[in-house]
Amino acid sequence: MKLLRYGPKGAEKPGLLDKDGKIRDLSGVISDITGETLTPAGLAELAGLDVALLPVVEGSPRYGVPVNGVSKFIAVGLNFADHAAESNLPIPEEPVLFTKAVSCLTGPNDPVMLPKGSLKTDWEVELGVVIGSRARYVSEDKALDHVAGYVLINDVSERAFQIERGGTWDKGKGCDTFGPVGPWIVTSDEVGDPQNLGMWLDVNGQRKQDGSSRTMIFPISKLVSYISEFMTLEPGDLITTGTPPGVGMGQKPEPVYLKAGDEIRLGIEKLGEQRQIVVAWAQEGVA
């Protein structure tokens, strides 16, 4: 299944994408897509529906973040060897973890806003993992049993905030609009092997990133197991798993960073595509 939320910001409705690419309204079945929806029992209930009987959503509505009520947004850094190399950093011996503030979550095609004082805002196409059942001290061989599905994420990052201002990476990762997610969650059964998915990102029509989840240093099974040693993962929690090379910080001969008016397009095989326009900081935020 491809599960999604559509409609105006703050008033999204639950839906799913049918085999013909049409949005079907789920609001007569469930009130929203939350962690509870993504549990094995919740997914089984949805899988039993006759999709043809669900109302078709007309037009081209906005996509929202495909799960509501995310309690944790955990990120993994330097999880592709070639990205670590372009960052001039050693390959980590253990996964590098940081958090992205849940307040940065935004729809897949909503604007990306440059934070106040930004000099080095960057892009990162990433494969996101959506937890479906509580995970605490899970073994690597059982870890994928706790995954409801996968989702496309742009791990937008302000490198000056992240690297040059001391402390942890978090301060450059959680700015408003720095977490575009979606357009939909694709359930694990439909994705198959998550370690064999093509990944790409374009800026202003130029291909910047072109990689595959095959080249992750730590596979998703390892990441879920590892993270569950340090915190309990709940249904609906998000893990974003690292980016292939080609980020702005690694461009040659000089880094290239985002500016107002730039267009970002990105996608992952089987998981859909996103499109964002970069906008300048605004005190009132982005509508």
Tab-separated table of C-alpha atoms in Angstrom:
chain	number	residue	atom	x	y	z
A	1	MET	CA	0.000	0.000	0.000
A	2	LYS	CA	0.877	3.626	-0.489
A	3	LEU	CA	-0.517	5.635	2.411
A	4	LEU	CA	-0.681	9.423	2.355
A	5	ARG	CA	-2.254	12.523	3.847
A	6	TYR	CA	-3.644	15.225	1.570
A	7	GLY	CA	-5.185	18.663	1.841
A	8	PRO	CA	-4.372	22.075	3.341
A	9	LYS	CA	-1.690	22.317	5.985
A	10	GLY	CA	-3.171	21.493	9.363
A	11	ALA	CA	-6.321	20.015	7.843
A	12	GLU	CA	-4.970	16.949	6.028
A	13	LYS	CA	-7.128	13.898	5.429
A	14	PRO	CA	-5.951	10.270	5.230
A	15	GLY	CA	-5.750	8.567	1.869
A	16	LEU	CA	-4.069	5.921	-0.200
A	17	LEU	CA	-2.795	5.763	-3.741
A	18	ASP	CA	-4.480	3.081	-5.843
A	19	LYS	CA	-2.868	1.010	-8.586
A	20	ASP	CA	-3.943	3.573	-11.200
A	21	GLY	CA	-2.275	6.449	-9.376
A	22	LYS	CA	-5.508	7.942	-8.028
A	23	ILE	CA	-5.872	9.156	-4.469
A	24	ARG	CA	-8.602	7.345	-2.546
A	25	ASP	CA	-10.105	8.987	0.526
A	26	LEU	CA	-9.760	6.998	3.759
A	27	SER	CA	-11.510	9.492	6.052
A	28	GLY	CA	-14.621	7.305	6.156
A	29	VAL	CA	-12.507	4.469	7.543
A	30	ILE	CA	-9.916	6.168	9.781
A	31	SER	CA	-9.629	9.702	11.150
A	32	ASP	CA	-5.941	10.102	10.287
A	33	ILE	CA	-2.746	8.194	9.539
A	34	THR	CA	-0.903	7.908	12.838
A	35	GLY	CA	1.429	5.444	14.492
A	36	GLU	CA	-1.577	3.309	15.415
A	37	THR	CA	-2.542	3.061	11.742
A	38	LEU	CA	0.936	1.742	10.946
A	39	THR	CA	0.935	-1.104	13.462
A	40	PRO	CA	0.561	-4.626	12.069
A	41	ALA	CA	-3.092	-4.643	13.148
A	42	GLY	CA	-3.752	-1.231	11.612
A	43	LEU	CA	-2.147	-2.138	8.298
A	44	ALA	CA	-3.996	-5.467	8.196
A	45	GLU	CA	-7.300	-3.630	8.556
A	46	LEU	CA	-6.483	-1.319	5.657
A	47	ALA	CA	-5.205	-4.191	3.520
A	48	GLY	CA	-8.622	-5.835	3.836
A	49	LEU	CA	-10.467	-2.877	2.292
A	50	ASP	CA	-11.979	-2.960	-1.180
A	51	VAL	CA	-10.098	0.033	-2.585
A	52	ALA	CA	-12.536	0.359	-5.491
A	53	LEU	CA	-15.278	1.330	-3.033
A	54	LEU	CA	-13.305	4.231	-1.559
A	55	PRO	CA	-14.087	7.734	-2.913
A	56	VAL	CA	-11.714	9.116	-5.533
A	57	VAL	CA	-10.139	12.474	-4.664
A	58	GLU	CA	-10.441	14.790	-7.637
A	59	GLY	CA	-7.856	17.315	-8.745
A	60	SER	CA	-4.284	17.633	-7.509
A	61	PRO	CA	-4.381	18.289	-3.771
A	62	ARG	CA	-1.383	19.175	-1.663
A	63	TYR	CA	0.417	16.260	-0.003
A	64	GLY	CA	1.138	16.566	3.702
A	65	VAL	CA	3.581	14.651	5.876
A	66	PRO	CA	2.236	11.089	5.411
A	67	VAL	CA	2.071	10.276	9.136
A	68	ASN	CA	0.729	12.524	11.885
A	69	GLY	CA	1.966	12.662	15.465
A	70	VAL	CA	5.603	11.680	14.869
A	71	SER	CA	7.287	11.516	18.281
A	72	LYS	CA	10.891	11.104	17.094
A	73	PHE	CA	12.754	12.017	13.909
A	74	ILE	CA	16.144	10.287	14.143
A	75	ALA	CA	18.847	10.762	11.531
A	76	VAL	CA	21.995	8.863	10.606
A	77	GLY	CA	25.044	10.755	9.369
A	78	LEU	CA	27.868	9.660	7.081
A	79	ASN	CA	26.198	6.364	6.199
A	80	PHE	CA	27.557	6.248	2.644
A	81	ALA	CA	31.317	5.792	2.306
A	82	ASP	CA	31.590	8.075	-0.722
A	83	HIS	CA	29.633	10.836	1.054
A	84	ALA	CA	31.969	10.554	4.058
A	85	ALA	CA	34.891	10.939	1.645
A	86	GLU	CA	33.460	14.083	0.016
A	87	SER	CA	32.926	15.478	3.532
A	88	ASN	CA	36.592	14.776	4.368
A	89	LEU	CA	35.514	12.661	7.320
A	90	PRO	CA	36.514	9.091	8.244
A	91	ILE	CA	34.114	6.198	7.765
A	92	PRO	CA	32.416	5.796	11.146
A	93	GLU	CA	32.952	2.626	13.150
A	94	GLU	CA	29.425	2.931	14.575
A	95	PRO	CA	26.391	4.778	13.189
A	96	VAL	CA	26.464	8.553	13.733
A	97	LEU	CA	23.117	9.614	15.217
A	98	PHE	CA	21.490	13.020	15.572
A	99	THR	CA	17.935	14.304	15.797
A	100	LYS	CA	15.883	16.470	13.489
A	101	ALA	CA	13.250	18.490	15.322
A	102	VAL	CA	9.727	17.242	14.598
A	103	SER	CA	8.828	20.910	14.033
A	104	CYS	CA	10.874	20.788	10.803
A	105	LEU	CA	8.512	18.249	9.232
A	106	THR	CA	6.754	19.502	6.128
A	107	GLY	CA	4.990	18.203	3.044
A	108	PRO	CA	7.031	16.822	0.152
A	109	ASN	CA	6.281	19.699	-2.214
A	110	ASP	CA	6.054	22.554	0.287
A	111	PRO	CA	8.630	25.371	0.072
A	112	VAL	CA	12.012	25.021	1.776
A	113	MET	CA	12.711	28.216	3.712
A	114	LEU	CA	16.259	29.458	4.235
A	115	PRO	CA	16.685	30.123	7.971
A	116	LYS	CA	17.550	33.597	9.197
A	117	GLY	CA	21.275	34.168	8.694
A	118	SER	CA	21.714	31.115	6.477
A	119	LEU	CA	24.852	30.964	4.348
A	120	LYS	CA	25.190	27.274	3.520
A	121	THR	CA	21.828	25.525	3.205
A	122	ASP	CA	22.285	22.155	1.506
A	123	TRP	CA	20.273	19.227	0.128
A	124	GLU	CA	20.359	15.484	0.912
A	125	VAL	CA	18.140	12.826	-0.666
A	126	GLU	CA	17.551	10.094	1.915
A	127	LEU	CA	15.653	6.861	2.423
A	128	GLY	CA	13.324	7.137	5.399
A	129	VAL	CA	12.177	4.277	7.614
A	130	VAL	CA	8.765	4.374	9.317
A	131	ILE	CA	8.438	2.302	12.481
A	132	GLY	CA	5.345	0.104	12.772
A	133	SER	CA	5.775	-1.639	16.118
A	134	ARG	CA	7.639	-0.738	19.289
A	135	ALA	CA	11.354	-1.502	19.049
A	136	ARG	CA	13.553	-1.709	22.136
A	137	TYR	CA	16.787	-3.742	22.157
A	138	VAL	CA	15.725	-5.609	19.010
A	139	SER	CA	18.177	-7.941	17.304
A	140	GLU	CA	19.385	-7.153	13.821
A	141	ASP	CA	17.724	-10.254	12.371
A	142	LYS	CA	14.336	-9.147	13.779
A	143	ALA	CA	14.699	-5.415	13.180
A	144	LEU	CA	12.861	-5.204	9.856
A	145	ASP	CA	9.836	-6.848	11.492
A	146	HIS	CA	9.380	-3.512	13.299
A	147	VAL	CA	9.275	-1.475	10.066
A	148	ALA	CA	5.903	-0.469	8.624
A	149	GLY	CA	7.316	0.981	5.432
A	150	TYR	CA	9.626	3.439	3.723
A	151	VAL	CA	9.415	7.040	2.598
A	152	LEU	CA	11.369	9.668	0.660
A	153	ILE	CA	13.021	12.405	2.772
A	154	ASN	CA	15.060	15.500	1.958
A	155	ASP	CA	17.408	15.995	4.923
A	156	VAL	CA	17.853	19.733	4.356
A	157	SER	CA	20.880	20.993	6.301
A	158	GLU	CA	22.470	24.361	7.111
A	159	ARG	CA	26.177	23.498	7.067
A	160	ALA	CA	27.429	26.637	8.812
A	161	PHE	CA	25.037	26.007	11.689
A	162	GLN	CA	25.836	22.287	11.669
A	163	ILE	CA	29.627	22.377	11.484
A	164	GLU	CA	30.983	25.833	12.268
A	165	ARG	CA	29.044	26.859	15.371
A	166	GLY	CA	30.149	24.203	17.848
A	167	GLY	CA	28.195	21.566	19.706
A	168	THR	CA	26.121	18.938	17.965
A	169	TRP	CA	24.885	18.726	14.386
A	170	ASP	CA	21.270	19.178	15.473
A	171	LYS	CA	21.286	22.974	15.231
A	172	GLY	CA	21.838	22.780	11.462
A	173	LYS	CA	19.280	20.051	10.870
A	174	GLY	CA	16.026	21.061	12.540
A	175	CYS	CA	15.189	24.487	11.109
A	176	ASP	CA	11.613	25.047	9.967
A	177	THR	CA	10.847	23.240	6.654
A	178	PHE	CA	14.086	21.191	6.840
A	179	GLY	CA	12.206	17.872	6.827
A	180	PRO	CA	10.170	17.338	3.639
A	181	VAL	CA	8.666	13.829	3.871
A	182	GLY	CA	6.547	11.912	1.366
A	183	PRO	CA	4.608	11.927	-0.856
A	184	TRP	CA	3.519	8.622	0.651
A	185	ILE	CA	4.610	5.754	2.863
A	186	VAL	CA	5.115	2.557	0.883
A	187	THR	CA	4.568	-0.502	3.057
A	188	SER	CA	7.424	-2.951	3.463
A	189	ASP	CA	5.747	-5.731	1.501
A	190	GLU	CA	5.520	-3.496	-1.562
A	191	VAL	CA	9.100	-2.196	-1.354
A	192	GLY	CA	10.825	-5.565	-0.992
A	193	ASP	CA	14.573	-5.209	-0.439
A	194	PRO	CA	15.222	-1.681	0.911
A	195	GLN	CA	18.945	-2.063	0.179
A	196	ASN	CA	18.459	-1.997	-3.578
A	197	LEU	CA	16.785	1.326	-4.353
A	198	GLY	CA	18.054	4.009	-6.729
A	199	MET	CA	18.262	7.544	-5.310
A	200	TRP	CA	18.623	10.886	-7.113
A	201	LEU	CA	18.378	14.646	-6.619
A	202	ASP	CA	18.427	17.583	-9.075
A	203	VAL	CA	18.900	21.293	-8.393
A	204	ASN	CA	17.607	23.630	-11.113
A	205	GLY	CA	17.462	20.707	-13.525
A	206	GLN	CA	21.052	19.557	-12.957
A	207	ARG	CA	21.648	16.107	-11.498
A	208	LYS	CA	23.598	16.470	-8.250
A	209	GLN	CA	23.060	13.123	-6.514
A	210	ASP	CA	22.777	9.739	-8.211
A	211	GLY	CA	23.236	6.771	-5.900
A	212	SER	CA	21.717	3.653	-4.406
A	213	SER	CA	20.833	2.331	-0.977
A	214	ARG	CA	23.118	-0.613	-1.869
A	215	THR	CA	26.124	1.457	-0.824
A	216	MET	CA	25.028	2.181	2.755
A	217	ILE	CA	27.737	1.447	5.327
A	218	PHE	CA	25.160	0.274	7.888
A	219	PRO	CA	22.029	-1.373	6.438
A	220	ILE	CA	18.574	-0.539	7.722
A	221	SER	CA	18.375	-3.713	9.816
A	222	LYS	CA	21.544	-2.647	11.631
A	223	LEU	CA	20.314	0.920	12.090
A	224	VAL	CA	16.958	-0.042	13.618
A	225	SER	CA	18.631	-2.526	15.948
A	226	TYR	CA	21.373	-0.053	16.916
A	227	ILE	CA	19.064	2.896	17.552
A	228	SER	CA	16.778	0.704	19.669
A	229	GLU	CA	19.678	0.245	22.106
A	230	PHE	CA	19.531	3.930	23.001
A	231	MET	CA	15.830	4.792	22.796
A	232	THR	CA	12.499	3.062	22.377
A	233	LEU	CA	11.182	3.469	18.842
A	234	GLU	CA	7.412	3.857	18.683
A	235	PRO	CA	4.985	3.323	15.780
A	236	GLY	CA	5.107	6.347	13.503
A	237	ASP	CA	8.677	7.322	14.395
A	238	LEU	CA	10.938	8.254	11.468
A	239	ILE	CA	14.554	7.310	10.804
A	240	THR	CA	16.371	8.947	7.912
A	241	THR	CA	19.313	6.824	6.880
A	242	GLY	CA	21.980	8.942	5.194
A	243	THR	CA	22.710	10.338	1.770
A	244	PRO	CA	24.847	9.357	-1.239
A	245	PRO	CA	27.513	11.769	-2.557
A	246	GLY	CA	26.710	14.941	-4.447
A	247	VAL	CA	25.601	17.313	-1.702
A	248	GLY	CA	26.303	21.000	-2.132
A	249	MET	CA	29.122	20.965	0.421
A	250	GLY	CA	30.964	18.388	-1.689
A	251	GLN	CA	30.661	20.071	-5.101
A	252	LYS	CA	33.920	20.696	-7.009
A	253	PRO	CA	35.784	22.952	-7.474
A	254	GLU	CA	33.727	24.945	-4.921
A	255	PRO	CA	30.754	24.124	-2.708
A	256	VAL	CA	27.351	25.188	-4.017
A	257	TYR	CA	24.524	26.084	-1.662
A	258	LEU	CA	20.830	26.784	-2.058
A	259	LYS	CA	19.460	30.270	-2.692
A	260	ALA	CA	15.964	31.688	-2.926
A	261	GLY	CA	14.284	30.676	-6.182
A	262	ASP	CA	16.149	27.384	-6.588
A	263	GLU	CA	14.141	24.282	-7.493
A	264	ILE	CA	14.938	20.939	-5.855
A	265	ARG	CA	13.619	17.682	-7.319
A	266	LEU	CA	14.400	14.309	-5.784
A	267	GLY	CA	13.209	10.739	-5.834
A	268	ILE	CA	13.810	7.187	-4.710
A	269	GLU	CA	12.863	4.120	-6.704
A	270	LYS	CA	9.392	2.830	-5.656
A	271	LEU	CA	8.887	5.724	-3.216
A	272	GLY	CA	7.888	8.598	-5.489
A	273	GLU	CA	9.265	12.100	-6.005
A	274	GLN	CA	9.373	15.502	-4.329
A	275	ARG	CA	9.670	19.068	-5.629
A	276	GLN	CA	10.519	22.102	-3.517
A	277	ILE	CA	11.092	25.767	-4.285
A	278	VAL	CA	13.560	27.505	-1.978
A	279	VAL	CA	12.284	30.726	-0.413
A	280	ALA	CA	13.918	33.415	1.711
A	281	TRP	CA	13.433	33.524	5.470
A	282	ALA	CA	10.191	35.127	6.538
A	283	GLN	CA	9.374	36.084	10.107
A	284	GLU	CA	5.869	34.695	9.826
A	285	GLY	CA	7.195	31.402	8.415
A	286	VAL	CA	5.948	29.538	5.358
A	287	ALA	CA	2.236	29.080	4.775
